[in-house]
Short mmCIF file of C-alpha atoms in Angstrom, two decimals:
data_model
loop_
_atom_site.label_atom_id
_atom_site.label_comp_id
_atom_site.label_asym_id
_atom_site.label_seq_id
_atom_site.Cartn_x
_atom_site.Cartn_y
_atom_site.Cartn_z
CA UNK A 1 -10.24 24.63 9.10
CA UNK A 2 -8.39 22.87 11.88
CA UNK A 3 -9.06 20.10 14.38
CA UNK A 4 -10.67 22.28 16.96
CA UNK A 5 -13.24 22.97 14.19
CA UNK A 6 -14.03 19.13 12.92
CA UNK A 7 -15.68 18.37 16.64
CA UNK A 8 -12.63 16.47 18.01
CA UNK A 9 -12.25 15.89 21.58
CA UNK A 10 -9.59 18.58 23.18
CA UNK A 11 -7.45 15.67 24.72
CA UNK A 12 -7.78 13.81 21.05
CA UNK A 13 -6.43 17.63 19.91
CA UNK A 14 -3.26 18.18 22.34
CA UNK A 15 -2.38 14.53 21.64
CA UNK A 16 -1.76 15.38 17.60
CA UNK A 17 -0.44 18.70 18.46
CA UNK A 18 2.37 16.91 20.81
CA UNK A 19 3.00 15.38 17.23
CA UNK A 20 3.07 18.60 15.48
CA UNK A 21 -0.24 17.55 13.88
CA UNK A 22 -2.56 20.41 13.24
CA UNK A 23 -3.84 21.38 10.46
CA UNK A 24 -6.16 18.35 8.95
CA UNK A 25 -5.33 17.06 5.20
CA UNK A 26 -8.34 17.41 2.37
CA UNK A 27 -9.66 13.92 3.20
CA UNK A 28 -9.48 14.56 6.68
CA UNK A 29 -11.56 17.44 6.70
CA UNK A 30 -14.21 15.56 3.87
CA UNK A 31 -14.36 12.24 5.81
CA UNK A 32 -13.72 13.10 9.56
CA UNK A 33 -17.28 14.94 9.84
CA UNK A 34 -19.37 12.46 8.23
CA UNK A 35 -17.41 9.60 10.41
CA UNK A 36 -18.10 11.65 13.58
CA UNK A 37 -21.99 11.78 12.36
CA UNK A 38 -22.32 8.12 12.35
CA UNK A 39 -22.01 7.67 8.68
CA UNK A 40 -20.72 5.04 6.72
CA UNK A 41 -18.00 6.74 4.56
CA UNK A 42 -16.77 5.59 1.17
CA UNK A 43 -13.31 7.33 0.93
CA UNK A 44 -11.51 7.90 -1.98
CA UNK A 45 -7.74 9.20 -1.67
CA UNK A 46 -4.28 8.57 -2.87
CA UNK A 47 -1.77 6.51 -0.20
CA UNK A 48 -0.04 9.37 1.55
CA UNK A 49 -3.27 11.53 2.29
CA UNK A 50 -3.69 10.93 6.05
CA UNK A 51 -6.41 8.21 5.66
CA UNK A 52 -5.77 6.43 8.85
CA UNK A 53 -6.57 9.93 10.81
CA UNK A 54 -9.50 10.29 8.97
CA UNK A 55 -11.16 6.64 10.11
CA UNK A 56 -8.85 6.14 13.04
CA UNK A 57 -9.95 9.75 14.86
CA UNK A 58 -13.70 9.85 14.88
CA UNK A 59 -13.56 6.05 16.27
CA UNK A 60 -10.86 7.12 19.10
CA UNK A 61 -13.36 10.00 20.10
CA UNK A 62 -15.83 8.00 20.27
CA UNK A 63 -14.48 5.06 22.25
CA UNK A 64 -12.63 8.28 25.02
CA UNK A 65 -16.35 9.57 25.01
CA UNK A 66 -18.02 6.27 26.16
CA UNK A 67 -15.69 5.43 28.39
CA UNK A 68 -16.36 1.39 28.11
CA UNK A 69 -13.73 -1.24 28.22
CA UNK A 70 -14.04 -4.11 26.07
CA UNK A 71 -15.41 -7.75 27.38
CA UNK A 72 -12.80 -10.18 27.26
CA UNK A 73 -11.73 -11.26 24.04
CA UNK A 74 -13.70 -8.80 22.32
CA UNK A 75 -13.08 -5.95 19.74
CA UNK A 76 -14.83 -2.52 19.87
CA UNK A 77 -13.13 -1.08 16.54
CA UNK A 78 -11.60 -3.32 13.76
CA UNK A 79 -9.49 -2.58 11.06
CA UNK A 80 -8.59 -5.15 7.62
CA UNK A 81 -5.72 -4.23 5.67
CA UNK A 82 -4.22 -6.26 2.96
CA UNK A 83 -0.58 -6.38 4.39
CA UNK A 84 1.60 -6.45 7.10
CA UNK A 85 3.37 -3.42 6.37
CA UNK A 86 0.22 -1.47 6.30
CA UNK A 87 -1.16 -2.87 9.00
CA UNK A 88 1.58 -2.51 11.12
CA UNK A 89 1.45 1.51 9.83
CA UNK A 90 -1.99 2.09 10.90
CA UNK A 91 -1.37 0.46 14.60
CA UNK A 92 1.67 2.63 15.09
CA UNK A 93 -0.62 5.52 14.13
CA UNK A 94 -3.11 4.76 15.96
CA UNK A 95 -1.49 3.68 18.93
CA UNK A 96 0.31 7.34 18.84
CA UNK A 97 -3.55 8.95 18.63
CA UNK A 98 -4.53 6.94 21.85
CA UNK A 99 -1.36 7.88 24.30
CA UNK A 100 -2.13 8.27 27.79
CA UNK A 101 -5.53 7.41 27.22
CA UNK A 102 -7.41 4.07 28.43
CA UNK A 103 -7.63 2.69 25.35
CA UNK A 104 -5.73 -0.65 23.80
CA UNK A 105 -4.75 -0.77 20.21
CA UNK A 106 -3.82 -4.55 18.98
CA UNK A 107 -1.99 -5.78 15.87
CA UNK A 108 -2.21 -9.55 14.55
CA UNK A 109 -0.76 -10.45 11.81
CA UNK A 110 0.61 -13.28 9.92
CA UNK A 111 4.19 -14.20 10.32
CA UNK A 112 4.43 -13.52 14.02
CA UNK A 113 3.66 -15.82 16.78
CA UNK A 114 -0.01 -16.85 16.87
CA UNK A 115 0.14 -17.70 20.59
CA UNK A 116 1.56 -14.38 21.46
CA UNK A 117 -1.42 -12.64 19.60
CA UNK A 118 -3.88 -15.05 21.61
CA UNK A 119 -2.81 -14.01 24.79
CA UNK A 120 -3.27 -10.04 24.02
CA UNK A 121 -6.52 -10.70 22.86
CA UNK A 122 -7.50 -12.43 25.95
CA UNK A 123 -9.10 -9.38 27.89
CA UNK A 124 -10.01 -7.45 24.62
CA UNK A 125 -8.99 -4.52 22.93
CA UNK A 126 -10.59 -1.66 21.90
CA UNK A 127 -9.19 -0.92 18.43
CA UNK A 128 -7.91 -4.02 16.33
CA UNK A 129 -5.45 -3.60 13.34
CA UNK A 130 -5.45 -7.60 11.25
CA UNK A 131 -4.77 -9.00 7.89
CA UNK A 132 -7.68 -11.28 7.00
CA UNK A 133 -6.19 -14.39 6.93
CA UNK A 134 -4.37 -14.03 10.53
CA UNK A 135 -7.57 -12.60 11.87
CA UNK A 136 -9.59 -15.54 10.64
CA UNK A 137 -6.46 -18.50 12.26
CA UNK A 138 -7.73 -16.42 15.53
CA UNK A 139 -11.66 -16.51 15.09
CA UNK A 140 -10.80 -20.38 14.58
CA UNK A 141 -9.78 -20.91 17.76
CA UNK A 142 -12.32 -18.65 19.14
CA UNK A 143 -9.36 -16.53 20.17
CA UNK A 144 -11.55 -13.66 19.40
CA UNK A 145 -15.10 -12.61 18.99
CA UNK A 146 -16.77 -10.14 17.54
CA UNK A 147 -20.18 -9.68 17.56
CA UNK A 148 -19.61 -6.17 20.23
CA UNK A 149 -17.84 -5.14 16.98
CA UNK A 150 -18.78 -1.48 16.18
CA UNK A 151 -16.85 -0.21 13.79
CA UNK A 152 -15.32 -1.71 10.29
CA UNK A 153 -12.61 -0.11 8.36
CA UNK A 154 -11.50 -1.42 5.18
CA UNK A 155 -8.34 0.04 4.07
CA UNK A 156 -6.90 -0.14 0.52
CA UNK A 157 -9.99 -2.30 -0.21
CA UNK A 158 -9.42 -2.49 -4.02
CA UNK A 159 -5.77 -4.32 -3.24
CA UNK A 160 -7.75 -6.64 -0.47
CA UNK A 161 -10.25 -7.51 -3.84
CA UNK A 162 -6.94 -7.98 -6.33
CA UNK A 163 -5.18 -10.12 -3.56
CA UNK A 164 -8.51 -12.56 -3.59
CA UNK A 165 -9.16 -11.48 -0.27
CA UNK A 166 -13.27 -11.66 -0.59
CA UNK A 167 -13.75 -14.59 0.50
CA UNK A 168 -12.11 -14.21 3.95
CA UNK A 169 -14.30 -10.46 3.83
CA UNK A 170 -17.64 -12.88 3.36
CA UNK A 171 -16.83 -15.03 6.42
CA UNK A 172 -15.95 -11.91 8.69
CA UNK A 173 -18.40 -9.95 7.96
CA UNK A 174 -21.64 -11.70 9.43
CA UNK A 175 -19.73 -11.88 12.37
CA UNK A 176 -19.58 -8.18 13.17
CA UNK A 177 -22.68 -6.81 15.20
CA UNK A 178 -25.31 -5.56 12.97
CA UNK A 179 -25.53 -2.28 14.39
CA UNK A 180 -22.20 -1.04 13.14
CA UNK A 181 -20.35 1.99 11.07
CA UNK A 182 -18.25 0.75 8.19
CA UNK A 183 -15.87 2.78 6.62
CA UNK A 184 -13.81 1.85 3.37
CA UNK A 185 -10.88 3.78 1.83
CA UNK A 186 -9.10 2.64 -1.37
CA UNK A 187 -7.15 5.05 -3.96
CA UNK A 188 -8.33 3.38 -7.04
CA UNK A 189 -11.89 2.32 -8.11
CA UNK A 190 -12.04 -1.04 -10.09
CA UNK A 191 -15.51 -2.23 -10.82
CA UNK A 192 -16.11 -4.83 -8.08
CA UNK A 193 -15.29 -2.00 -5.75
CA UNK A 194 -18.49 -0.72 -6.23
CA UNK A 195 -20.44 -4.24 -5.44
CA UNK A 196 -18.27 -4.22 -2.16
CA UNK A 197 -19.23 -0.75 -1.02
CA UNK A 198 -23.53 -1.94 -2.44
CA UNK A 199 -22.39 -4.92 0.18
CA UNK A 200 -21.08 -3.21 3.23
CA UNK A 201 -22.01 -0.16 3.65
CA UNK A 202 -25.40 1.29 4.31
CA UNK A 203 -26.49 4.72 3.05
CA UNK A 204 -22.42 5.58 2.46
CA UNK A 205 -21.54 9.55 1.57
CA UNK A 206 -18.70 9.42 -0.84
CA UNK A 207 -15.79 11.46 -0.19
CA UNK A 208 -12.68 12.63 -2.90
CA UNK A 209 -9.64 13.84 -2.87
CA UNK A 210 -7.98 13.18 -6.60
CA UNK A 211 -9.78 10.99 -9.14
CA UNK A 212 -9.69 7.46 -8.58
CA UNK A 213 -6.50 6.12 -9.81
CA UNK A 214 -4.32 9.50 -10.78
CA UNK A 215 -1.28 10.55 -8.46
CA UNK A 216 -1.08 13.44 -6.33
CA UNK A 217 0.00 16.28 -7.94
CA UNK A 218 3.62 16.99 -6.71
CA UNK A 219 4.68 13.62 -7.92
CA UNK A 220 6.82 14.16 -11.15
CA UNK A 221 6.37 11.64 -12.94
CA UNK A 222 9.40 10.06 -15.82
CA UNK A 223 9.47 6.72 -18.17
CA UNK A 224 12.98 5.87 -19.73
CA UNK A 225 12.67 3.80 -23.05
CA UNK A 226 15.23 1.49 -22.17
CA UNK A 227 16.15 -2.22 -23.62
CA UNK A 228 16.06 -4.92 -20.54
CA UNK A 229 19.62 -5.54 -20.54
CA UNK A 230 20.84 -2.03 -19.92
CA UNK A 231 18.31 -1.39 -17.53
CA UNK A 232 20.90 -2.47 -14.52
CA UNK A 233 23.18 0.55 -15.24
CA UNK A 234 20.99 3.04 -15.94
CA UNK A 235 19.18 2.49 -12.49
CA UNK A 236 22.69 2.97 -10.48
CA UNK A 237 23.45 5.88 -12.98
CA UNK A 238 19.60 7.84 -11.63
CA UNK A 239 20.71 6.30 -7.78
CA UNK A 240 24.27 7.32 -8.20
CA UNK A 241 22.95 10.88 -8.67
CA UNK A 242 21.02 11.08 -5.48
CA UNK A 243 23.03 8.47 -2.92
CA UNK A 244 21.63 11.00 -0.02
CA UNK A 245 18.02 10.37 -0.40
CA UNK A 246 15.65 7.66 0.53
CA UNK A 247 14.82 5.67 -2.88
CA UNK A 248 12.51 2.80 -3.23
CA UNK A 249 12.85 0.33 -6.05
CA UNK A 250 10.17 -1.99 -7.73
CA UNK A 251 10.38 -5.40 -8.86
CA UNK A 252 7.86 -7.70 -10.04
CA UNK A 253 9.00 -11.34 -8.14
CA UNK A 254 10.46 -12.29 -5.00
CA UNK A 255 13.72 -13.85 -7.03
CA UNK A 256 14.36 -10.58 -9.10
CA UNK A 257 14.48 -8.38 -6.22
CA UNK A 258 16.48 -10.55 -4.03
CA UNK A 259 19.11 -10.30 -6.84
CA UNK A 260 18.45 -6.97 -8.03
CA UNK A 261 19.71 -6.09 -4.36
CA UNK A 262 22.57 -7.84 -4.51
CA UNK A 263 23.29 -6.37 -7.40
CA UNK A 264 22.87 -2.91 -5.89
CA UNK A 265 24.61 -3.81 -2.46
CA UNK A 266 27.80 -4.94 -4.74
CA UNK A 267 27.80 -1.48 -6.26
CA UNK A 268 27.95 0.35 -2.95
CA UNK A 269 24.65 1.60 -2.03
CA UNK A 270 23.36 0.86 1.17
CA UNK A 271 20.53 -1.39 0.14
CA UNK A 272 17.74 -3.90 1.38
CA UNK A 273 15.05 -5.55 0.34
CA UNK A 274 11.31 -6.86 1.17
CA UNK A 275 9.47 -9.38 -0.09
CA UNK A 276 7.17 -12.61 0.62
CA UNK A 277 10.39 -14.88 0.57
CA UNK A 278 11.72 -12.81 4.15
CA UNK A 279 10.45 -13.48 7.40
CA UNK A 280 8.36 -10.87 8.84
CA UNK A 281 11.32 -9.93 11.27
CA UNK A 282 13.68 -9.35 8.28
CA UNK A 283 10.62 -7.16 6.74
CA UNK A 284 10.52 -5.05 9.87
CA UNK A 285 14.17 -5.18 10.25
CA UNK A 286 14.64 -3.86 6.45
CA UNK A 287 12.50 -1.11 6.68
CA UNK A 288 13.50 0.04 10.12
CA UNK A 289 17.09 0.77 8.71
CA UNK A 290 15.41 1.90 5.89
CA UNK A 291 13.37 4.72 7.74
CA UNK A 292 16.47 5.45 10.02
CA UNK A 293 18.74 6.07 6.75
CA UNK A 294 20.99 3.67 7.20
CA UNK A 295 19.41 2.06 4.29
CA UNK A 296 19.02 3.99 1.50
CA UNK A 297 17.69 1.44 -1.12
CA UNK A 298 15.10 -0.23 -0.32
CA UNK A 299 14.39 -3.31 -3.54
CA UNK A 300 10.55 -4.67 -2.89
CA UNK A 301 7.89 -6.28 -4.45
CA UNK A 302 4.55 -4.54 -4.34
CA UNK A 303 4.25 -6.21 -0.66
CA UNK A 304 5.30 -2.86 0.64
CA UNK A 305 3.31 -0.19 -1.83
CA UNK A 306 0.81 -0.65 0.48
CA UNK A 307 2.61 -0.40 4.02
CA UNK A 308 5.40 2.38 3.97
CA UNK A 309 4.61 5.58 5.09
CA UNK A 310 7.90 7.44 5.42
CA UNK A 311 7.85 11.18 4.36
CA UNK A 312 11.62 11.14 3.17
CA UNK A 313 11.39 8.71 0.58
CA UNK A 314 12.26 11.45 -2.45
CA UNK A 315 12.47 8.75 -5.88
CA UNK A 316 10.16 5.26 -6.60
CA UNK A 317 11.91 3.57 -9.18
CA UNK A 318 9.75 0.80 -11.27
CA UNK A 319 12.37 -1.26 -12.86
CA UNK A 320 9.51 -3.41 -13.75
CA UNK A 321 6.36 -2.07 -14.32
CA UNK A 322 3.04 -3.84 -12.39
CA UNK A 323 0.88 -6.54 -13.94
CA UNK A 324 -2.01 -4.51 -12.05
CA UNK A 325 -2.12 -0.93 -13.43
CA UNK A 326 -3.71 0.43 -10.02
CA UNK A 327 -0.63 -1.04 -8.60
CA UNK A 328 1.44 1.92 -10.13
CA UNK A 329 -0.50 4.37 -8.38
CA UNK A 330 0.41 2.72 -4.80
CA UNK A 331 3.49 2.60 -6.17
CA UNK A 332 4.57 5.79 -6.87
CA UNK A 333 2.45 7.29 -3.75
CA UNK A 334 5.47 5.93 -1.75
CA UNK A 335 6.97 9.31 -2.26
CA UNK A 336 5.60 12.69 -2.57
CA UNK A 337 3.53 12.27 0.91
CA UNK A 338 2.61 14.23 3.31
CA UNK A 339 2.93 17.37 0.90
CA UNK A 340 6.85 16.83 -0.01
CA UNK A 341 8.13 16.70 -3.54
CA UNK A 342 8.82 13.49 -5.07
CA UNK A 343 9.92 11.61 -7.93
CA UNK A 344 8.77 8.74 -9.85
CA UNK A 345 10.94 7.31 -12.42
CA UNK A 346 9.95 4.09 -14.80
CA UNK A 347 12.18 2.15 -16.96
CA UNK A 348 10.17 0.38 -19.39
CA UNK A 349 11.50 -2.09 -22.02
CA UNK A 350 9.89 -3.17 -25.09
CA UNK A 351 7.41 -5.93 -24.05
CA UNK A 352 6.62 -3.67 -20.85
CA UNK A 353 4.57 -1.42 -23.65
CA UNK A 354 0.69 -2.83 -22.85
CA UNK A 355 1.41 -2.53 -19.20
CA UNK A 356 2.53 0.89 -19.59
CA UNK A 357 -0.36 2.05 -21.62
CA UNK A 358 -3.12 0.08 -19.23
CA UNK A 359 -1.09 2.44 -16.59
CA UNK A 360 -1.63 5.68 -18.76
CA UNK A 361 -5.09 4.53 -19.69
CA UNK A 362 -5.95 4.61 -15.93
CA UNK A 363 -4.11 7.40 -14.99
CA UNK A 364 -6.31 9.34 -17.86
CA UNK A 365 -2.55 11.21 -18.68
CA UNK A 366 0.82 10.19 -20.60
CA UNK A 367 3.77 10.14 -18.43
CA UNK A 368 6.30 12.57 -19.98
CA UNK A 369 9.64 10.98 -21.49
CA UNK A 370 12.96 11.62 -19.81
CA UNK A 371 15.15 9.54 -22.34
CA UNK A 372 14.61 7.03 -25.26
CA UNK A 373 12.16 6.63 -27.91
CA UNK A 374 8.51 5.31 -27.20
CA UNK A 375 8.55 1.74 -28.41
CA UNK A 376 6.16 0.15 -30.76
CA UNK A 377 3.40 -2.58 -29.68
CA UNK A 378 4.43 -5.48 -31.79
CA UNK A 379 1.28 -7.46 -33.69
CA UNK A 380 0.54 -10.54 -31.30
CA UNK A 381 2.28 -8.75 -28.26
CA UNK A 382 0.41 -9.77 -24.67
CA UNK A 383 0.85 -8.24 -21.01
CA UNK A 384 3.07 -9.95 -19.42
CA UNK A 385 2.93 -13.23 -17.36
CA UNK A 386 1.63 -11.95 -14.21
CA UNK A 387 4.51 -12.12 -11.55
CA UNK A 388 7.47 -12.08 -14.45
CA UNK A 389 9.87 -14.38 -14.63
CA UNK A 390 13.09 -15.27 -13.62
CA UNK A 391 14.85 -13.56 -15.79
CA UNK A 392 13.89 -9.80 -13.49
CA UNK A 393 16.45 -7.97 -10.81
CA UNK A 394 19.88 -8.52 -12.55
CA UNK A 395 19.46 -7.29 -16.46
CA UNK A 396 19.68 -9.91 -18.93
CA UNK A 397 18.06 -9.32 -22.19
CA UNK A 398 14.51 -8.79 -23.72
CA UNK A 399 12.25 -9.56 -26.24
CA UNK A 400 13.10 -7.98 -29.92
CA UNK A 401 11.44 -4.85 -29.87
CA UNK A 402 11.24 -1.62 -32.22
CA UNK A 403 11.62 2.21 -31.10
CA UNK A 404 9.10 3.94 -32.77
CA UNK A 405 12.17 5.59 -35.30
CA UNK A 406 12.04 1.81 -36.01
CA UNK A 407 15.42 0.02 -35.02
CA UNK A 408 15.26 -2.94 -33.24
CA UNK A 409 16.12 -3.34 -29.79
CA UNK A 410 18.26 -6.35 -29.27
CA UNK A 411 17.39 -9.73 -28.39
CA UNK A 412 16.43 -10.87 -25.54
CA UNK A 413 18.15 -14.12 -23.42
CA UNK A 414 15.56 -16.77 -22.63
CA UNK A 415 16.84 -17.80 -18.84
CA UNK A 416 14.97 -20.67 -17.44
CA UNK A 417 14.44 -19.12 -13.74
CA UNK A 418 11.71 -20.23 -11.46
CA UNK A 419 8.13 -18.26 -12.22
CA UNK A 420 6.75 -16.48 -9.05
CA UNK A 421 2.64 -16.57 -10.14
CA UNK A 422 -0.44 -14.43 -8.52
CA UNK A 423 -0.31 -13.32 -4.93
CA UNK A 424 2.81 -15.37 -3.86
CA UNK A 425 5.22 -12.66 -5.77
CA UNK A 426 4.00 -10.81 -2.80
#
């Protein structure tokens, strides 16, 4: 199957080939013919997949095909995503789609100059790319409307529910004109999910690619057994082997990956990092160099598992594993996209255990072991804190610990760092 064959128009057809885009990815070819039916779609898909072709083309068909410009500050298409990486993804995509063509493509999001945004949205646009809290600053000062809203996407809607973003869904919502197709793609499928799809979208086919929540297959997956204070040399040992290729790095807070990459820069790798603590220029700056190679570290908190799409990236290191187990599947779907190989490598120390076996729970598989011995679940042991501690991005020790053989695994420094809590780690 190929474009021709999924009812796209011909000018919507030379525009991807100019981009060397022509054969459509599995969820393209599920979603795309439902979406260009009028359906609401419920899509389920790993990061990586080509989601934002399979809402983002049956809306720009259907906007070339009616030919009707949008009344001043209104929106024809709109599109929520949880960040402003990923946002900022799906409006270069789609802005690429619509070239040459009549249409306008807008992003607003947080972090950039509000008055800026006003003025763009002052004739209307036709497709909209927001985060939820920018897009409501705008709707407050009646910046925007959008009851001539046709079309709702929801991307990565189980990270817009984890990031408490709801509420600002229930306020948008009745604002949109009734007489609408709502689309929502996520690659995991908590519970509430379920309530949100019963909420938004009417008489919704379900499309899959993989099960909810397991990574695509060419992702080869590795945990080292490692105690917290060696983890710093281990991870430049796995970087030093592959200084050539792209390699993204996971912390947990703003403060450990800020000095994990200083760390890393000291050692001589070309590093960055990204996080809620940078300003969104230094975000877009960082990954920029990052995409161009002249970075080849990037250090980030989960901020940007949701909002880099760059084929090359060939390793995802989690020197801390996520609170969220769903969060390991964005994770880790930073490489391997866009059919390429990739790896995924976590180093997990002893009080990381109940993390990593929510993770495996979820993932319905046991990651295989590259090095160490699987550590033992101590009686009394919780998760983690959620957003660490200070103590993450440099080494420093850990929390006694035994190896399953049963040695003990050193003890770990207390450090009295600030604690990064909920969302603001982002």
């Amino acid at each position: 199957m190929d474009f021709d064959m999924l009812g796209l128009a011909p000018r919507l057809i030379n525009i991807l080939k100019e981009q060397g885009i022509t054969d459509p990815t599995p969820i393209q070819k599920q979603a795309i013919p439902h979406a260009m039916n009028g359906r609401d779609v419920m899509g389920l898909a790993q990061t990586g997949t080509g989601k934002t072709a399979a809402f983002g083309l049956p809306m720009i068909h259907a906007l070339m095909k009616a030919g009707v410009k949008p009344n001043p500050k209104t929106v024809r298409g709109l599109m929520l995503a949880p960040t402003r990486e990923l946002a900022r993804q799906i409006a270069d995509n789609l802005t690429a789609y619509t070239k040459g063509s009549h249409l306008k493509v807008a992003l607003v999001v947080g972090g950039a100059g509000i008055v800026a945004q006003t003025k763009r949205l002052a004739n209307g646009v036709d497709l909209l790319v927001a985060t939820p809290g920018r897009l409501i600053d705008l709707l407050d000062r009646r910046a925007v409307r959008l009851d001539e809203t046709i079309y709702l996407v929801l991307d990565e809607a189980d990270q817009m529910l984890d990031m408490g973003f709801i509420h600002a869904l229930r306020r948008i919502a009745p604002l949109l004109a009734k007489d609408r197709q709502t689309m929502m793609f996520s690659a995991t499928m908590p519970k509430l999910m379920n309530e949100l799809a019963d909420t938004y979208l009417k008489d919704a086919v379900r499309v899959q690619v993989n099960p909810p929540g397991q990574a695509v297959k060419k992702n080869n997956q590795s945990v080292h057994f490692v105690a917290q204070a060696a983890k710093m040399d281990l991870l430049v040992e796995l970087l030093d082997a592959h200084r050539d290729e792209l390699a993204l790095v996971f912390g947990r807070t703003k403060h450990g990956c800020e000095k994990l990459y200083k760390v890393l820069e000291k050692k001589g790798f070309a590093a960055a990092s990204i996080h809620g603590n940078k300003s969104q220029g230094q975000r877009e700056r960082a990954l920029a160099a990052f995409k161009a190679g002249k970075v080849r570290v990037l250090v980030a908190t989960d901020v940007a598992a949701r909002g880099i799409d760059i084929p090359d990236v060939r390793h995802v290191y989690n020197y801390d594993l996520p609170n969220v187990a769903e969060n390991y599947v964005h994770r880790i779907g930073r490489t391997a996209r866009a059919g390429a190989d990739g790896a995924a490598i976590a180093l997990v120390a002893p009080d990381e255990m109940i993390e990593l076996q929510d993770i495996e729970k979820a993932m319905k598989e046991t990651i295989p072991v590259a090095s160490g011995r699987r550590w033992e679940i101590q009686p009394g042991q919780k998760k983690r804190p959620n957003g660490g501690g200070g103590r993450r991005g440099g080494g420093g020790g850990q929390r006694q610990g035994k190896p399953a053989g049963g040695k003990p695994a050193g003890q770990r420094r207390r450090s009295g760092g600030n604690r990064s809590r909920g969302k603001s780690a982002a």
